[in-house]
CSV table of C-alpha atoms (C1' of nucleotides) in Angstrom, one decimal:
chain,number,residue,atom,x,y,z
A,1484,MET,CA,-0.4,-4.9,24.5
A,1485,ALA,CA,-0.2,-6.4,21.3
A,1486,LEU,CA,3.0,-8.5,21.2
A,1487,GLU,CA,1.0,-10.9,24.0
A,1488,HIS,CA,-1.9,-11.4,21.8
A,1489,ILE,CA,-0.1,-12.1,19.1
A,1490,LEU,CA,2.2,-14.8,21.0
A,1491,LEU,CA,-1.3,-16.2,22.0
A,1492,GLY,CA,-2.5,-16.0,18.7
A,1493,MET,CA,0.6,-18.3,17.2
A,1494,LEU,CA,0.4,-20.5,20.1
A,1495,ARG,CA,-2.9,-22.2,18.9
A,1496,THR,CA,-0.1,-24.7,17.0
A,1497,PRO,CA,2.3,-25.3,20.4
A,1498,ALA,CA,5.4,-23.4,20.2
A,1499,SER,CA,9.1,-22.4,21.3
A,1500,GLY,CA,10.3,-19.0,21.6
A,1501,TYR,CA,13.0,-20.0,19.7
A,1502,ASP,CA,10.7,-20.8,16.7
A,1503,LEU,CA,7.8,-17.9,17.2
A,1504,LYS,CA,11.0,-15.9,16.8
A,1505,ALA,CA,11.4,-17.5,13.1
A,1506,GLU,CA,8.1,-17.3,12.7
A,1507,PHE,CA,8.3,-13.1,13.4
A,1508,ALA,CA,11.0,-13.2,10.6
A,1509,ALA,CA,9.5,-15.1,8.4
A,1510,SER,CA,5.7,-14.1,7.6
A,1511,ILE,CA,4.7,-11.4,10.6
A,1512,SER,CA,7.8,-8.9,10.0
A,1513,HIS,CA,5.8,-6.9,7.8
A,1514,PHE,CA,3.5,-5.4,10.2
A,1515,TRP,CA,5.3,-6.5,14.1
A,1516,ALA,CA,8.9,-7.2,14.9
A,1517,ALA,CA,9.7,-8.9,17.9
A,1518,GLU,CA,13.0,-9.7,19.9
A,1519,LEU,CA,14.0,-13.3,21.5
A,1520,SER,CA,14.9,-10.9,24.3
A,1521,GLN,CA,11.2,-9.7,24.6
A,1522,ILE,CA,9.6,-12.7,23.6
A,1523,TYR,CA,10.9,-14.8,26.2
A,1524,PRO,CA,10.1,-12.7,29.4
A,1525,MET,CA,6.3,-12.4,28.0
A,1526,LEU,CA,6.3,-16.4,27.4
A,1527,GLN,CA,7.1,-16.5,31.3
A,1528,ARG,CA,4.7,-14.1,31.6
A,1529,LEU,CA,2.0,-15.5,30.2
A,1530,GLU,CA,2.7,-18.6,31.9
A,1531,LYS,CA,2.2,-17.1,35.0
A,1532,ARG,CA,-0.9,-15.7,34.3
A,1533,GLY,CA,-2.3,-19.4,33.0
A,1534,LEU,CA,-3.1,-18.2,29.4
A,1535,LEU,CA,-0.2,-20.7,28.4
A,1536,SER,CA,1.0,-23.7,29.4
A,1537,SER,CA,4.9,-25.0,28.6
A,1538,LYS,CA,7.0,-28.3,28.5
A,1539,SER,CA,10.4,-29.2,27.9
A,1540,GLU,CA,11.2,-31.0,25.4
A,1541,PRO,CA,14.9,-32.8,24.2
A,1542,SER,CA,15.8,-31.2,21.1
A,1543,ASP,CA,18.3,-32.6,18.3
A,1544,ARG,CA,20.5,-30.5,19.3
A,1545,GLY,CA,21.3,-27.7,21.9
A,1546,PRO,CA,19.5,-27.3,25.1
A,1547,PRO,CA,15.6,-28.8,25.8
A,1548,ARG,CA,12.9,-26.8,24.3
A,1549,LYS,CA,10.1,-25.1,26.5
A,1550,VAL,CA,7.4,-25.5,24.2
A,1551,TYR,CA,4.3,-23.2,25.3
A,1552,ALA,CA,0.3,-24.4,24.5
A,1553,LEU,CA,-2.6,-21.8,25.0
A,1554,THR,CA,-4.8,-22.8,27.9
A,1555,LYS,CA,-8.5,-22.5,27.6
A,1556,ALA,CA,-8.1,-18.9,29.8
A,1557,GLY,CA,-5.4,-18.0,26.9
A,1558,ARG,CA,-8.1,-18.9,24.1
A,1559,VAL,CA,-10.5,-16.6,26.1
A,1560,GLU,CA,-8.2,-13.4,26.8
A,1561,LEU,CA,-7.5,-14.0,22.5
A,1562,ARG,CA,-10.8,-13.9,21.6
A,1563,ALA,CA,-11.3,-10.6,23.7
A,1564,TRP,CA,-8.9,-9.2,22.0
A,1565,LEU,CA,-10.0,-9.9,18.6
A,1566,LYS,CA,-13.4,-8.3,19.5
A,1567,ARG,CA,-12.1,-5.1,20.1
A,1568,PRO,CA,-12.7,-2.4,17.2
A,1569,PRO,CA,-9.5,-1.5,15.3
A,1570,GLN,CA,-7.6,1.4,16.5
A,1571,ILE,CA,-5.4,3.5,14.3
A,1572,ASN,CA,-2.1,4.6,16.0
A,1573,THR,CA,0.3,7.2,14.8
A,1574,GLU,CA,3.1,5.7,13.0
A,1575,ARG,CA,6.2,6.6,13.2
A,1576,ILE,CA,8.5,7.2,10.7
A,1577,GLU,CA,11.9,8.8,10.7
A,1578,TRP,CA,12.9,9.2,7.3
A,1579,LEU,CA,9.8,11.2,6.5
A,1580,ALA,CA,10.4,12.8,9.6
A,1581,GLN,CA,14.4,13.8,8.1
A,1582,LEU,CA,12.8,15.0,5.0
A,1583,TRP,CA,10.2,17.6,6.6
A,1584,PHE,CA,13.6,19.0,7.5
A,1585,MET,CA,15.7,18.5,4.5
A,1586,ASP,CA,15.7,22.3,3.4
A,1587,GLU,CA,18.4,22.9,6.5
A,1588,LEU,CA,21.0,21.2,4.3
A,1589,GLY,CA,20.2,23.7,1.5
A,1590,ASP,CA,21.6,21.2,-0.8
A,1591,ASN,CA,19.1,19.6,-3.1
A,1592,GLU,CA,21.6,17.2,-4.9
A,1593,ARG,CA,21.9,15.3,-1.3
A,1594,ALA,CA,18.1,15.8,-0.9
A,1595,LEU,CA,17.5,13.8,-4.8
A,1596,ALA,CA,20.3,11.0,-3.0
A,1597,PHE,CA,17.9,10.4,0.0
A,1598,LEU,CA,15.4,10.0,-1.8
A,1599,SER,CA,16.6,7.4,-4.6
A,1600,ALA,CA,18.6,5.5,-1.4
A,1601,LEU,CA,15.2,5.4,-0.1
A,1602,ARG,CA,13.7,4.3,-3.1
A,1603,GLY,CA,16.0,1.2,-3.0
A,1604,GLU,CA,15.4,0.5,0.2
A,1605,LEU,CA,11.2,0.3,-0.2
A,1606,ALA,CA,11.8,-1.1,-2.9
A,1607,GLN,CA,13.6,-4.1,-1.7
A,1608,GLU,CA,10.7,-4.1,1.1
A,1609,LEU,CA,8.1,-4.9,-1.4
A,1610,ALA,CA,10.0,-7.0,-3.8
A,1611,THR,CA,10.1,-9.7,-0.6
A,1612,LEU,CA,6.6,-9.1,-0.1
A,1613,GLU,CA,6.0,-10.0,-3.9
A,1614,ARG,CA,8.4,-13.0,-4.2
A,1615,VAL,CA,6.2,-14.3,-1.0
A,1616,GLU,CA,2.8,-13.9,-3.1
A,1617,ALA,CA,4.6,-15.3,-6.0
A,1618,GLN,CA,5.8,-18.4,-4.4
A,1619,TRP,CA,2.2,-18.7,-2.6
A,1620,ARG,CA,0.6,-18.7,-6.0
A,1621,VAL,CA,2.5,-21.0,-7.3
A,1622,GLU,CA,1.4,-23.8,-4.5
A,1623,ASP,CA,-2.0,-23.2,-3.8
A,1624,SER,CA,-4.4,-23.1,-7.0
A,1625,ARG,CA,-6.8,-21.7,-4.8
A,1626,TYR,CA,-4.8,-18.1,-4.3
A,1627,PRO,CA,-6.0,-15.8,-3.3
A,1628,ASP,CA,-10.0,-16.1,-3.3
A,1629,GLN,CA,-10.9,-19.9,-3.0
A,1630,LEU,CA,-8.4,-20.0,-0.2
A,1631,PRO,CA,-10.2,-21.2,3.3
A,1632,ASP,CA,-10.6,-18.6,5.7
A,1633,ASN,CA,-7.8,-19.2,8.1
A,1634,GLU,CA,-5.5,-18.3,5.0
A,1635,PHE,CA,-8.0,-16.3,3.8
A,1636,PHE,CA,-7.6,-13.7,6.0
A,1637,LEU,CA,-3.7,-13.9,6.3
A,1638,GLN,CA,-3.9,-13.2,2.5
A,1639,LEU,CA,-6.1,-9.7,3.1
A,1640,THR,CA,-3.0,-9.1,5.3
A,1641,LEU,CA,-0.5,-9.8,2.6
A,1642,ALA,CA,-2.5,-7.6,0.5
A,1643,SER,CA,-2.5,-4.4,2.3
A,1644,GLY,CA,1.6,-4.8,2.5
A,1645,LEU,CA,1.5,-5.3,-1.0
A,1646,LYS,CA,-0.5,-2.1,-1.8
A,1647,LYS,CA,1.3,0.0,0.7
A,1648,GLY,CA,4.7,-1.0,-0.4
A,1649,ARG,CA,3.4,-0.2,-4.3
A,1650,ALA,CA,2.0,3.1,-2.8
A,1651,ARG,CA,5.6,3.7,-1.0
A,1652,VAL,CA,7.3,3.1,-4.3
A,1653,GLU,CA,5.9,5.0,-6.8
A,1654,TRP,CA,5.8,8.0,-4.0
A,1655,ALA,CA,9.5,8.0,-3.9
A,1656,ASP,CA,9.6,8.1,-7.9
A,1657,GLU,CA,7.3,10.4,-8.5
A,1658,CYS,CA,9.8,12.7,-5.4
A,1659,VAL,CA,12.9,11.9,-7.8
A,1660,ALA,CA,11.2,13.1,-10.7
A,1661,ARG,CA,9.5,16.1,-9.4
A,1662,MET,CA,12.9,17.1,-7.8
A,1663,LYS,CA,14.7,16.1,-11.2
A,1664,ALA,CA,12.2,18.7,-13.0
A,1665,ARG,CA,12.6,21.6,-10.1
A,1666,ALA,CA,16.7,21.1,-10.6
A,1667,ARG,CA,15.9,21.8,-14.3
A,1668,SER,CA,14.0,24.5,-14.1
A,1669,LYS,CA,16.0,26.2,-11.4
A,1670,LYS,CA,19.0,26.0,-13.7
A,1671,GLY,CA,17.0,27.1,-16.5
A,1672,ARG,CA,16.3,30.7,-14.6
A,1673,LYS,CA,19.9,31.0,-13.2
A,1674,GLY,CA,21.5,31.5,-16.7
A,1675,ASN,CA,20.5,34.6,-18.5
A,1676,GLY,CA,18.3,35.0,-21.6
A,1677,ARG,CA,20.0,32.8,-23.5
A,1678,ARG,CA,18.8,29.9,-22.8
A,1679,THR,CA,14.8,30.8,-22.6
A,1680,ARG,CA,15.1,32.4,-26.5
A,1681,ALA,CA,16.8,28.6,-27.2
A,1682,ALA,CA,13.7,26.9,-25.9
A,1683,ARG,CA,11.5,28.6,-28.3
B,647,MET,CA,17.0,9.2,18.7
B,648,ALA,CA,14.5,10.9,16.1
B,649,LEU,CA,12.3,13.2,19.0
B,650,GLU,CA,15.2,14.6,19.9
B,651,HIS,CA,16.0,15.6,16.1
B,652,ILE,CA,13.0,16.6,15.5
B,653,LEU,CA,12.8,18.9,18.6
B,654,LEU,CA,15.8,20.6,16.8
B,655,GLY,CA,14.5,20.5,14.0
B,656,MET,CA,11.4,22.5,14.8
B,657,LEU,CA,13.4,24.7,17.2
B,658,ARG,CA,14.9,26.5,14.5
B,659,THR,CA,12.5,29.2,15.1
B,660,PRO,CA,12.4,29.7,18.7
B,661,ALA,CA,9.1,28.0,20.7
B,662,SER,CA,7.6,26.8,24.3
B,663,GLY,CA,7.4,23.0,25.1
B,664,TYR,CA,3.6,24.0,24.3
B,665,ASP,CA,4.2,25.6,21.2
B,666,LEU,CA,5.8,22.6,19.9
B,667,LYS,CA,3.2,20.0,21.1
B,668,ALA,CA,0.5,22.2,19.0
B,669,GLU,CA,2.6,21.9,16.1
B,670,PHE,CA,2.9,18.1,16.6
B,671,ALA,CA,-0.8,17.5,16.2
B,672,ALA,CA,-1.4,20.3,13.8
B,673,SER,CA,1.2,19.2,11.2
B,674,ILE,CA,3.5,16.8,12.1
B,675,SER,CA,1.3,14.1,13.3
B,676,HIS,CA,0.7,12.1,10.3
B,677,PHE,CA,4.5,10.9,10.8
B,678,TRP,CA,5.3,11.4,14.3
B,679,ALA,CA,3.7,11.9,18.0
B,680,ALA,CA,4.6,13.5,21.2
B,681,GLU,CA,3.3,13.7,24.3
B,682,LEU,CA,3.7,16.6,26.6
B,683,SER,CA,5.2,14.3,29.4
B,684,GLN,CA,8.0,13.1,27.0
B,685,ILE,CA,8.7,16.7,25.1
B,686,TYR,CA,9.5,19.0,28.6
B,687,PRO,CA,12.1,16.5,29.8
B,688,MET,CA,13.9,15.9,26.6
B,689,LEU,CA,14.1,19.7,26.0
B,690,GLN,CA,15.5,20.0,29.5
B,691,ARG,CA,18.0,17.0,28.7
B,692,LEU,CA,19.0,19.2,25.1
B,693,GLU,CA,19.7,22.2,27.3
B,694,LYS,CA,22.1,20.2,29.4
B,695,ARG,CA,23.9,18.9,26.4
B,696,GLY,CA,24.3,22.6,24.7
B,697,LEU,CA,21.7,22.0,21.8
B,698,LEU,CA,19.6,24.3,22.8
B,699,SER,CA,19.3,27.9,25.0
B,700,SER,CA,15.8,28.7,26.8
B,701,LYS,CA,15.1,32.3,28.3
B,702,SER,CA,11.5,32.9,30.5
B,703,GLU,CA,9.1,35.1,28.7
B,704,PRO,CA,5.8,36.3,30.5
B,705,SER,CA,2.8,34.9,29.1
B,706,ASP,CA,-0.6,36.6,28.1
B,707,ARG,CA,-2.4,34.6,30.9
B,708,GLY,CA,-1.0,31.3,32.3
B,709,PRO,CA,2.7,30.6,33.8
B,710,PRO,CA,5.7,32.3,32.0
B,711,ARG,CA,6.6,30.9,28.9
B,712,LYS,CA,10.0,28.9,28.5
B,713,VAL,CA,11.4,29.5,24.9
B,714,TYR,CA,14.0,27.2,23.6
B,715,ALA,CA,16.3,28.2,20.9
B,716,LEU,CA,18.5,26.1,18.7
B,717,THR,CA,22.5,26.4,19.7
B,718,LYS,CA,25.5,26.0,16.8
B,719,ALA,CA,26.2,22.8,18.6
B,720,GLY,CA,22.6,22.3,18.2
B,721,ARG,CA,22.5,22.5,14.3
B,722,VAL,CA,26.0,20.9,13.7
B,723,GLU,CA,24.0,18.3,15.6
B,724,LEU,CA,20.7,18.2,13.0
B,725,ARG,CA,22.9,18.7,10.2
B,726,ALA,CA,24.3,15.1,11.2
B,727,TRP,CA,21.4,13.1,11.5
B,728,LEU,CA,19.7,15.1,8.4
B,729,LYS,CA,22.8,13.2,6.4
B,730,ARG,CA,22.3,9.9,7.5
B,731,PRO,CA,21.1,7.7,4.7
B,732,PRO,CA,17.1,6.5,5.4
B,733,GLN,CA,16.7,3.4,7.8
B,734,ILE,CA,13.6,1.3,7.6
B,735,ASN,CA,12.1,0.3,10.5
B,736,THR,CA,9.0,-2.2,10.7
B,737,GLU,CA,6.5,-0.2,11.7
B,738,ARG,CA,3.8,-2.3,14.4
B,739,ILE,CA,0.5,-2.5,13.0
B,740,GLU,CA,-2.0,-3.9,15.7
B,741,TRP,CA,-4.9,-3.8,13.4
B,742,LEU,CA,-3.2,-6.4,11.1
B,743,ALA,CA,-2.2,-8.6,13.4
B,744,GLN,CA,-5.6,-8.9,14.7
B,745,LEU,CA,-6.9,-9.4,10.9
B,746,TRP,CA,-4.2,-12.0,10.7
B,747,PHE,CA,-6.4,-14.4,13.7
B,748,MET,CA,-9.2,-12.9,13.2
B,749,ASP,CA,-10.2,-17.1,11.9
B,750,GLU,CA,-10.0,-17.5,15.5
B,751,LEU,CA,-13.7,-16.3,15.9
B,752,GLY,CA,-15.0,-18.3,12.7
B,753,ASP,CA,-17.7,-15.5,12.3
B,754,ASN,CA,-17.3,-13.9,9.2
B,755,GLU,CA,-20.1,-11.5,9.8
B,756,ARG,CA,-17.5,-10.2,12.8
B,757,ALA,CA,-14.8,-9.9,10.4
B,758,LEU,CA,-16.9,-7.9,8.1
B,759,ALA,CA,-18.0,-5.3,10.8
B,760,PHE,CA,-14.1,-4.8,11.6
B,761,LEU,CA,-12.8,-4.0,8.0
B,762,SER,CA,-16.3,-1.7,7.9
B,763,ALA,CA,-14.9,0.0,11.1
B,764,LEU,CA,-11.6,0.2,9.8
B,765,ARG,CA,-12.1,1.5,6.9
B,766,GLY,CA,-14.1,4.4,8.4
B,767,GLU,CA,-11.5,5.0,10.5
B,768,LEU,CA,-8.8,5.1,7.3
B,769,ALA,CA,-11.2,7.4,5.1
B,770,GLN,CA,-11.4,9.7,8.0
B,771,GLU,CA,-7.5,10.1,8.6
B,772,LEU,CA,-7.6,10.4,4.8
B,773,ALA,CA,-9.8,13.0,5.0
B,774,THR,CA,-7.8,15.1,7.5
B,775,LEU,CA,-4.9,15.2,5.2
B,776,GLU,CA,-7.2,16.1,2.2
B,777,ARG,CA,-8.4,19.0,4.1
B,778,VAL,CA,-4.5,20.2,4.4
B,779,GLU,CA,-4.0,19.6,1.1
B,780,ALA,CA,-6.8,21.5,-0.3
B,781,GLN,CA,-6.4,24.5,1.8
B,782,TRP,CA,-2.8,25.2,1.1
B,783,ARG,CA,-4.1,25.2,-2.9
B,784,VAL,CA,-6.3,27.9,-2.2
B,785,GLU,CA,-3.9,29.4,0.1
B,786,ASP,CA,-0.6,29.2,-2.1
B,787,SER,CA,-0.8,29.5,-6.2
B,788,ARG,CA,2.8,27.9,-6.2
B,789,TYR,CA,1.3,24.7,-4.3
B,790,PRO,CA,2.8,22.1,-5.1
B,791,ASP,CA,5.7,22.6,-7.6
B,792,GLN,CA,6.7,25.7,-7.2
B,793,LEU,CA,6.8,26.3,-3.7
B,794,PRO,CA,10.5,27.4,-2.4
B,795,ASP,CA,12.5,24.7,-1.3
B,796,ASN,CA,11.4,24.3,2.5
B,797,GLU,CA,7.6,23.8,1.6
B,798,PHE,CA,8.5,21.8,-1.0
B,799,PHE,CA,10.2,19.0,1.5
B,800,LEU,CA,7.0,19.4,3.5
B,801,GLN,CA,4.5,18.5,0.3
B,802,LEU,CA,6.5,15.9,-0.2
B,803,THR,CA,5.7,14.1,2.7
B,804,LEU,CA,2.1,15.2,2.6
B,805,ALA,CA,2.2,13.9,-0.5
B,806,SER,CA,3.5,10.4,1.4
B,807,GLY,CA,0.9,10.8,3.6
B,808,LEU,CA,-1.5,11.1,0.8
B,809,LYS,CA,-0.9,8.1,-1.4
B,810,LYS,CA,-0.5,5.6,2.0
B,811,GLY,CA,-4.0,7.4,3.2
B,812,ARG,CA,-5.6,6.5,-0.4
B,813,ALA,CA,-3.9,2.7,-0.9
B,814,ARG,CA,-5.3,2.2,2.8
B,815,VAL,CA,-8.7,2.6,2.1
B,816,GLU,CA,-8.9,1.0,-1.2
B,817,TRP,CA,-7.2,-1.9,0.1
B,818,ALA,CA,-10.1,-1.8,3.0
B,819,ASP,CA,-13.1,-1.2,0.1
B,820,GLU,CA,-11.3,-4.6,-1.6
B,821,CYS,CA,-11.4,-6.7,1.4
B,822,VAL,CA,-14.6,-5.6,2.0
B,823,ALA,CA,-15.7,-6.6,-1.5
B,824,ARG,CA,-13.9,-10.0,-1.5
B,825,MET,CA,-15.7,-11.1,1.8
B,826,LYS,CA,-19.2,-10.0,0.8
B,827,ALA,CA,-18.1,-12.0,-2.3
B,828,ARG,CA,-17.2,-15.2,-0.7
B,829,ALA,CA,-20.4,-15.1,1.8
B,830,ARG,CA,-22.5,-15.2,-1.2
B,831,SER,CA,-20.4,-18.1,-3.0
B,832,LYS,CA,-20.9,-20.2,0.0
B,833,LYS,CA,-24.3,-19.3,0.5
B,834,GLY,CA,-24.7,-20.5,-2.8
B,835,ARG,CA,-22.9,-23.6,-1.9
B,836,LYS,CA,-24.4,-24.3,1.2
B,837,GLY,CA,-28.4,-23.9,0.3
B,838,ASN,CA,-29.5,-26.7,-2.5
B,839,GLY,CA,-30.6,-26.2,-6.2
B,840,ARG,CA,-33.2,-24.3,-6.0
B,841,ARG,CA,-31.0,-21.2,-5.4
B,842,THR,CA,-28.6,-21.9,-8.3
B,843,ARG,CA,-32.1,-22.5,-10.6
B,844,ALA,CA,-33.2,-19.3,-9.2
B,845,ALA,CA,-30.4,-17.1,-9.9
B,846,ARG,CA,-31.3,-17.7,-13.4
C,107,DT,C1',39.7,-24.4,15.4
C,108,DG,C1',36.1,-21.5,14.6
C,109,DT,C1',31.6,-20.4,13.5
C,110,DC,C1',26.6,-21.2,12.6
C,111,DA,C1',22.2,-23.1,14.4
C,112,DC,C1',20.0,-24.3,18.1
C,113,DA,C1',18.1,-22.8,22.5
C,114,DT,C1',17.6,-20.4,26.8
C,115,DG,C1',17.6,-16.6,29.5
C,116,DT,C1',18.9,-11.4,32.1
C,117,DA,C1',20.3,-6.7,32.5
C,118,DA,C1',20.5,-1.8,31.3
C,119,DG,C1',19.0,2.1,29.2
C,120,DA,C1',15.8,4.2,25.4
C,121,DC,C1',11.6,5.7,24.4
C,122,DG,C1',7.0,6.0,25.2
C,123,DT,C1',2.0,6.2,27.9
C,124,DT,C1',-1.4,7.3,31.4
C,125,DA,C1',-2.4,9.9,35.1
C,126,DC,C1',-1.4,13.3,38.5
C,127,DA,C1',-0.2,18.3,40.4
C,128,DT,C1',-0.1,22.8,40.4
C,129,DG,C1',-2.1,27.4,39.4
C,130,DA,C1',-3.6,31.2,36.1
C,131,DT,C1',-7.1,33.4,32.9
C,132,DT,C1',-10.7,33.5,29.5
C,133,DT,C1',-14.9,31.9,27.8
C,134,DT,C1',-19.5,29.5,28.6
D,904,DA,C1',-19.7,28.3,39.0
D,905,DA,C1',-17.8,25.2,35.9
D,906,DA,C1',-14.8,24.4,32.0
D,907,DA,C1',-11.9,25.5,28.5
D,908,DT,C1',-7.0,27.3,27.2
D,909,DC,C1',-2.4,28.2,28.9
D,910,DA,C1',1.7,27.1,30.6
D,911,DT,C1',4.9,23.4,33.3
D,912,DG,C1',5.9,19.8,35.3
D,913,DT,C1',6.6,14.9,37.7
D,914,DA,C1',6.0,9.6,38.4
D,915,DA,C1',5.0,5.1,37.7
D,916,DC,C1',5.1,2.2,34.5
D,917,DG,C1',4.9,-0.2,30.1
D,918,DT,C1',7.5,-1.5,25.9
D,919,DC,C1',11.5,-2.2,22.5
D,920,DT,C1',16.6,-2.4,21.6
D,921,DT,C1',20.9,-3.5,22.9
D,922,DA,C1',24.5,-5.8,24.7
D,923,DC,C1',25.4,-9.6,27.7
D,924,DA,C1',26.0,-14.8,29.7
D,925,DT,C1',26.0,-19.9,28.5
D,926,DG,C1',26.2,-24.0,26.6
D,927,DT,C1',25.7,-28.2,22.4
D,928,DG,C1',26.0,-30.2,18.0
D,929,DA,C1',26.7,-29.6,13.1
D,930,DC,C1',29.6,-28.5,9.5
D,931,DA,C1',34.0,-25.9,7.3
DNA sequence: TGTCACATGTAAGACGTTACATGATTTT
DNA sequence: AAAATCATGTAACGTCTTACATGTGACA
């Protein structure tokens, strides 16, 4: 349901399937991803349903571009979707599933390595969004609250990504710290009385 | 890939498909969901592959239960999965997509209502997790850092859900506040000089 | 000469959702 | 008598991923 409406929304300004894929990668990927093999058939179906129109245009290099644009019916459908109340679907996060069962390995060194690696990945994702924000801020002095409406909504979704990204990195840091603390206290308990006395 | 490994992990203690569905609903749903129509065929396939074994047991009421358990081969597969490095997949969040295109409606009252409704949904999700945590804390004085390893990892995933949930609610609150501030400053600009003078 | 960017597609298979089918027992 | 819970499944459909197929023009 959603991909089709996202394409309609993007096609308020005409574009080819190839263009749309690039736009996904550049700006939308932090909350939705789509491959060309999904985009092309969907555009065809939307055209058949009368929600899009298309025309072929020669390109500078490579085969001709098929440029799609939103029709009136398409705009009606888009608006109807935007009026639906928000609904939250369960996100599926494989690395949380792995962590959930991590005790099976009985190897907290490995668990710690897993969490460190995860922390790195999460931090990288966050850094990408932070670069986007930094760029936007230098390019437009109205950022973030004086932006015109259309850009303001984009900023709200970016803010969501940033907030979530920061929360996740913080969480991973806390996990690492807590695991290390446990490892230390376990070592203490393993050694005989000596260490306890030495600690006073 | 992940559902199959999650089932293997859950079946370290034997259970029926029906039991597993209940366990998803009760504790795992904040990072993975699965319907019975997905669980039953998957259990059959895993048994055919030799990763699970099953036996029929009479039930107190209703039809006989088919109880599955992890085999040695299943445990090997589970461990191999747990040793894979974490990888982050793009989450697909429809309500962020709706927000992204929300300017199309040209109706900031409606956008505000959308965000308020969203805030409510997000707060509810968070409340569920907070109840789980509160319950756990009163039931086990070792919560959270003195828990045994197996429960400690579960707590880490719960902590992830809590942190993310709080970040999302905060974000929604900020969105609402910022939208309201914009609405006020727009009204100010629309009205002629009078309102500005009255504000002193 | 090879690889990259441009450009459009198809096919097979995995994963997920919703609806349907069946039937016993317990609770309201 | 009706509805909820226990319990197992199938079928149809929609979504997503990965791999394959094809060809041009630019650049190294």
